[in-house]
PDB file of C-alpha atoms in Angstrom:
ATOM      1  CA  LEU Y 322       7.064  99.316 183.783  1.00 37.00           C
ATOM      2  CA  LEU Y 323       6.081  95.694 183.402  1.00 41.00           C
ATOM      3  CA  GLU Y 324       5.110  94.458 179.976  1.00 48.00           C
ATOM      4  CA  GLU Y 325       2.133  92.105 179.766  1.00 48.00           C
ATOM      5  CA  ASP Y 326       3.979  89.573 177.638  1.00 50.00           C
ATOM      6  CA  GLY Y 327       7.510  90.278 178.802  1.00 52.00           C
ATOM      7  CA  GLU Y 328       9.684  88.132 180.995  1.00 55.00           C
ATOM      8  CA  ASP Y 329       9.214  90.561 183.893  1.00 65.00           C
ATOM      9  CA  SER Y 330       5.437  90.124 183.958  1.00 67.00           C
ATOM     10  CA  PRO Y 331       4.028  88.767 187.223  1.00 71.00           C
ATOM     11  CA  LEU Y 332       1.121  87.302 185.257  1.00 75.00           C
ATOM     12  CA  PRO Y 333       0.995  84.255 182.997  1.00 81.00           C
ATOM     13  CA  PRO Y 334       0.083  84.713 179.320  1.00 83.00           C
ATOM     14  CA  PHE Y 335      -3.618  85.538 178.856  1.00 86.00           C
ATOM     15  CA  ASP Y 336      -5.479  85.643 175.543  1.00 91.00           C
ATOM     16  CA  ALA Y 337      -8.827  85.135 173.800  1.00 93.00           C
ATOM     17  CA  CYS Y 338      -8.700  81.373 174.339  1.00 94.00           C
ATOM     18  CA  ASP Y 339      -8.509  81.961 178.092  1.00 93.00           C
ATOM     19  CA  VAL Y 340     -11.515  84.298 177.951  1.00 92.00           C
ATOM     20  CA  GLU Y 341     -13.456  81.759 175.869  1.00 92.00           C
ATOM     21  CA  ALA Y 342     -12.646  79.008 178.360  1.00 93.00           C
ATOM     22  CA  ALA Y 343     -13.759  81.160 181.298  1.00 91.00           C
ATOM     23  CA  VAL Y 344     -16.971  82.253 179.581  1.00 89.00           C
ATOM     24  CA  ALA Y 345     -17.781  78.635 178.717  1.00 90.00           C
ATOM     25  CA  THR Y 346     -17.983  77.844 182.452  1.00 91.00           C
ATOM     26  CA  ILE Y 347     -20.706  80.448 183.110  1.00 87.00           C
ATOM     27  CA  PRO Y 348     -24.233  78.985 183.034  1.00 87.00           C
ATOM     28  CA  ASP Y 349     -26.438  80.463 180.275  1.00 81.00           C
ATOM     29  CA  ARG Y 350     -29.118  81.270 182.837  1.00 83.00           C
ATOM     30  CA  SER Y 351     -26.839  83.612 184.797  1.00 85.00           C
ATOM     31  CA  ALA Y 352     -28.356  86.977 185.675  1.00 86.00           C
ATOM     32  CA  SER Y 353     -27.544  90.047 183.641  1.00 86.00           C
ATOM     33  CA  ALA Y 354     -25.214  92.748 184.896  1.00 83.00           C
ATOM     34  CA  VAL Y 355     -26.209  96.319 185.718  1.00 89.00           C
ATOM     35  CA  ASP Y 356     -25.507  97.280 182.100  1.00 88.00           C
ATOM     36  CA  GLY Y 357     -27.968  94.652 180.861  1.00 87.00           C
ATOM     37  CA  LEU Y 358     -25.331  92.332 179.436  1.00 85.00           C
ATOM     38  CA  LYS Y 359     -25.595  88.677 180.229  1.00 85.00           C
ATOM     39  CA  PRO Y 360     -22.594  86.382 180.496  1.00 81.00           C
ATOM     40  CA  ARG Y 361     -23.924  84.388 177.547  1.00 83.00           C
ATOM     41  CA  ASP Y 362     -23.588  87.547 175.421  1.00 89.00           C
ATOM     42  CA  LEU Y 363     -19.815  87.161 175.718  1.00 89.00           C
ATOM     43  CA  LYS Y 364     -20.129  83.783 173.999  1.00 90.00           C
ATOM     44  CA  LEU Y 365     -21.383  85.606 170.896  1.00 92.00           C
ATOM     45  CA  LEU Y 366     -18.339  87.834 170.525  1.00 93.00           C
ATOM     46  CA  PRO Y 367     -15.904  87.075 167.696  1.00 95.00           C
ATOM     47  CA  HIS Y 368     -12.418  85.859 168.548  1.00 94.00           C
ATOM     48  CA  ALA Y 369     -10.893  89.277 167.787  1.00 96.00           C
ATOM     49  CA  ALA Y 370     -13.198  90.980 170.304  1.00 95.00           C
ATOM     50  CA  LEU Y 371     -12.321  88.385 172.942  1.00 94.00           C
ATOM     51  CA  GLN Y 372      -8.636  89.019 172.252  1.00 94.00           C
ATOM     52  CA  GLU Y 373      -9.168  92.732 172.830  1.00 95.00           C
ATOM     53  CA  LEU Y 374     -11.075  91.950 176.036  1.00 93.00           C
ATOM     54  CA  ALA Y 375      -8.204  89.736 177.207  1.00 93.00           C
ATOM     55  CA  HIS Y 376      -5.759  92.555 176.453  1.00 92.00           C
ATOM     56  CA  LEU Y 377      -7.844  95.059 178.441  1.00 93.00           C
ATOM     57  CA  LEU Y 378      -8.223  92.680 181.379  1.00 91.00           C
ATOM     58  CA  LEU Y 379      -4.501  91.991 181.442  1.00 89.00           C
ATOM     59  CA  HIS Y 380      -3.710  95.718 181.496  1.00 88.00           C
ATOM     60  CA  LEU Y 381      -6.247  96.233 184.290  1.00 91.00           C
ATOM     61  CA  LEU Y 382      -4.694  93.470 186.365  1.00 88.00           C
ATOM     62  CA  LEU Y 383      -1.198  94.831 185.803  1.00 86.00           C
ATOM     63  CA  ALA Y 384      -2.339  98.326 186.799  1.00 87.00           C
ATOM     64  CA  LEU Y 385      -3.829  96.935 190.006  1.00 89.00           C
ATOM     65  CA  LEU Y 386      -0.605  95.096 190.792  1.00 83.00           C
ATOM     66  CA  LEU Y 387       1.445  98.244 190.311  1.00 81.00           C
ATOM     67  CA  VAL Y 388      -0.653 100.371 192.682  1.00 73.00           C
TER      68      VAL Y 388
END
């Protein structure tokens, strides 16, 4: 099994700073998602929540790569 931060990972390191940088590129006037969340709502999350989101996204990507 590949570890997300191990040397065997096919993905580069990914953390809250990466999520913040990506969210910063989304225009505030972007439409909301089906769940009612708007991209600008992500800008309001604390750093710890963005770190958890980065962790979840990394695990999702790794799972997709291992399929």
